[in-house]
Coordinates of C-alpha atoms in Angstrom, one line a residue:
X291 CA -0.2 0.2 -0.2
X292 CA 1.2 3.7 -1.3
X293 CA 1.4 6.2 1.6
X294 CA 0.5 9.7 0.3
X295 CA 1.1 12.5 1.9
X296 CA -1.8 14.9 1.2
X297 CA 0.1 18.1 3.8
X298 CA 1.8 19.9 0.5
X299 CA -1.8 20.1 -0.7
X300 CA -3.0 22.2 2.4
X301 CA -0.5 24.6 1.9
X302 CA -0.8 25.5 -1.5
X303 CA -4.8 25.4 -2.5
X304 CA -6.8 28.0 0.0
X305 CA -9.7 27.6 0.7
X306 CA -9.4 24.2 -1.0
X307 CA -8.0 22.5 1.6
X308 CA -11.9 19.9 1.1
X309 CA -10.9 18.6 -1.1
X310 CA -7.8 17.0 0.2
X311 CA -9.7 16.2 3.0
X312 CA -12.0 14.2 1.1
X313 CA -9.3 13.0 -1.2
X314 CA -7.4 12.0 2.1
X315 CA -10.3 10.9 3.3
X316 CA -11.2 8.0 -0.4
X317 CA -7.4 6.5 0.5
X318 CA -8.6 5.4 3.8
X319 CA -11.5 3.9 3.7
X320 CA -10.0 1.9 1.1
X321 CA -7.9 -0.4 3.5
X322 CA -11.5 -1.9 4.5
X323 CA -12.5 -6.2 4.3
X324 CA -14.7 -6.5 2.5
X325 CA -16.9 -8.4 4.6
X326 CA -20.1 -7.7 5.5
X327 CA -21.1 -7.6 1.7
X328 CA -23.1 -4.8 1.2
X329 CA -25.4 -2.4 -1.7
X330 CA -26.4 0.9 -2.2
X331 CA -29.9 1.6 -4.0
X332 CA -30.8 4.3 -5.4
X333 CA -34.6 4.6 -4.4
X334 CA -35.7 8.2 -6.0
X335 CA -33.9 11.1 -6.9
X336 CA -32.5 12.1 -3.0
X337 CA -33.2 9.2 -1.6
X338 CA -30.9 5.8 -1.3
X339 CA -30.5 2.5 1.0
X340 CA -27.4 0.8 2.0
X341 CA -28.5 -3.0 2.5
X342 CA -25.4 -4.8 4.6
X343 CA -25.1 -9.2 4.1
X344 CA -25.1 -9.5 8.3
X345 CA -26.6 -13.2 8.9
X346 CA -26.4 -14.2 12.4
X347 CA -26.5 -11.1 13.9
X348 CA -29.1 -10.2 16.0
X349 CA -29.9 -6.0 16.3
X350 CA -28.1 -5.8 19.4
X351 CA -25.2 -6.8 17.8
X352 CA -25.4 -4.1 15.4
X353 CA -24.3 -0.7 16.1
X354 CA -24.5 2.4 14.0
X355 CA -23.3 5.0 14.0
X356 CA -22.6 8.5 12.4
X357 CA -20.6 11.4 12.9
X358 CA -19.6 14.1 10.6
X359 CA -19.8 13.2 7.6
X360 CA -18.8 9.7 8.0
X361 CA -21.4 6.5 9.3
X362 CA -20.0 3.1 10.2
X363 CA -21.6 0.9 10.8
X364 CA -20.4 -2.0 13.5
X365 CA -21.2 -5.8 14.5
X366 CA -19.7 -7.5 17.5
X367 CA -20.7 -11.1 18.1
X368 CA -20.8 -11.8 22.1
X369 CA -18.7 -14.5 22.9
X370 CA -19.9 -17.4 24.4
X371 CA -18.1 -20.5 25.8
X372 CA -18.2 -22.8 22.4
X373 CA -21.6 -21.8 22.3
X374 CA -23.5 -25.0 23.4
X375 CA -20.3 -27.0 22.5
X376 CA -21.8 -27.4 19.1
X377 CA -19.4 -29.0 16.2
X378 CA -19.7 -28.1 12.9
X379 CA -18.4 -30.9 10.2
X380 CA -18.8 -27.3 7.7
X381 CA -19.1 -23.3 9.0
X382 CA -20.1 -21.6 5.8
X383 CA -21.6 -18.4 7.4
X384 CA -19.4 -16.0 8.8
X385 CA -19.9 -14.8 12.3
X386 CA -16.3 -12.9 12.2
X387 CA -16.8 -9.1 13.9
X388 CA -16.9 -6.1 11.7
X389 CA -16.7 -2.0 11.6
X390 CA -18.1 -1.2 8.0
X391 CA -17.8 2.5 7.1
X392 CA -19.0 5.5 4.0
X393 CA -18.3 8.6 3.7
X394 CA -21.8 10.1 3.1
X395 CA -21.4 13.1 0.4
X396 CA -22.6 16.5 1.8
X397 CA -26.3 16.9 3.4
X398 CA -26.6 13.2 3.6
X399 CA -29.1 12.7 6.5
X400 CA -29.5 8.9 8.0
X401 CA -33.4 8.5 8.1
X402 CA -33.5 4.6 9.6
X403 CA -32.1 1.3 9.6
X404 CA -33.9 -1.8 10.1
X405 CA -32.5 -5.1 10.4
X406 CA -35.1 -8.3 8.4
X407 CA -33.7 -12.1 6.6
X408 CA -30.5 -10.9 7.6
X409 CA -30.3 -8.2 5.8
X410 CA -29.5 -4.9 7.6
X411 CA -30.6 -1.5 5.4
X412 CA -30.2 1.7 6.1
X413 CA -31.5 4.7 4.6
X414 CA -30.6 7.8 4.1
X415 CA -32.0 11.2 2.5
X416 CA -30.3 14.2 1.1
X417 CA -31.3 17.2 2.5
X418 CA -29.9 19.9 0.7
X419 CA -31.1 23.4 2.3
X420 CA -32.5 25.8 0.6
X421 CA -29.4 28.3 0.5
X422 CA -27.8 25.7 -1.5
X423 CA -30.0 25.6 -4.1
X424 CA -30.0 27.3 -7.3
X425 CA -31.5 31.1 -7.7
X426 CA -32.9 32.7 -10.6
X427 CA -32.2 36.6 -10.5
X428 CA -33.8 38.4 -12.8
X429 CA -32.8 41.4 -14.8
X430 CA -34.1 45.0 -14.5
X431 CA -35.7 44.5 -10.1
X432 CA -32.9 46.5 -8.2
X433 CA -30.4 43.9 -6.0
X434 CA -30.7 45.9 -3.3
X435 CA -33.0 48.8 -1.7
X436 CA -31.7 51.4 0.1
X437 CA -34.4 51.7 2.8
X438 CA -33.6 54.4 5.4
X439 CA -35.6 53.7 8.5

């Protein structure tokens, strides 16, 4: 794995440090394991769903946390002593602990989560504030009106 030092970008680009941070975060998330498998689905124009295959995990063993623009899903199996001394001839269902991180885009909020039939569904929605939406400016109207109080 190559390590890229992005500190020169922080010094050289005034106001563009957000781009360097984004590239830095992308490099960090690249090192994640591929477990558990997941899908990202577009439900509507600004609604998304992450579906993760978490067979064998219960709701109490999964934790979903959002901090800043990072969604973290953690699964921890409780270590029980040899679970009733079960012996497997073949064990294909993985019950290992995991941590999966997703970098959320601007104004993307987690609106809910559901665990059903071994799939963890996390619903996301992009809510763009009015101040960030495009505005139409009419020509011929004064930009500022001088009002004297």
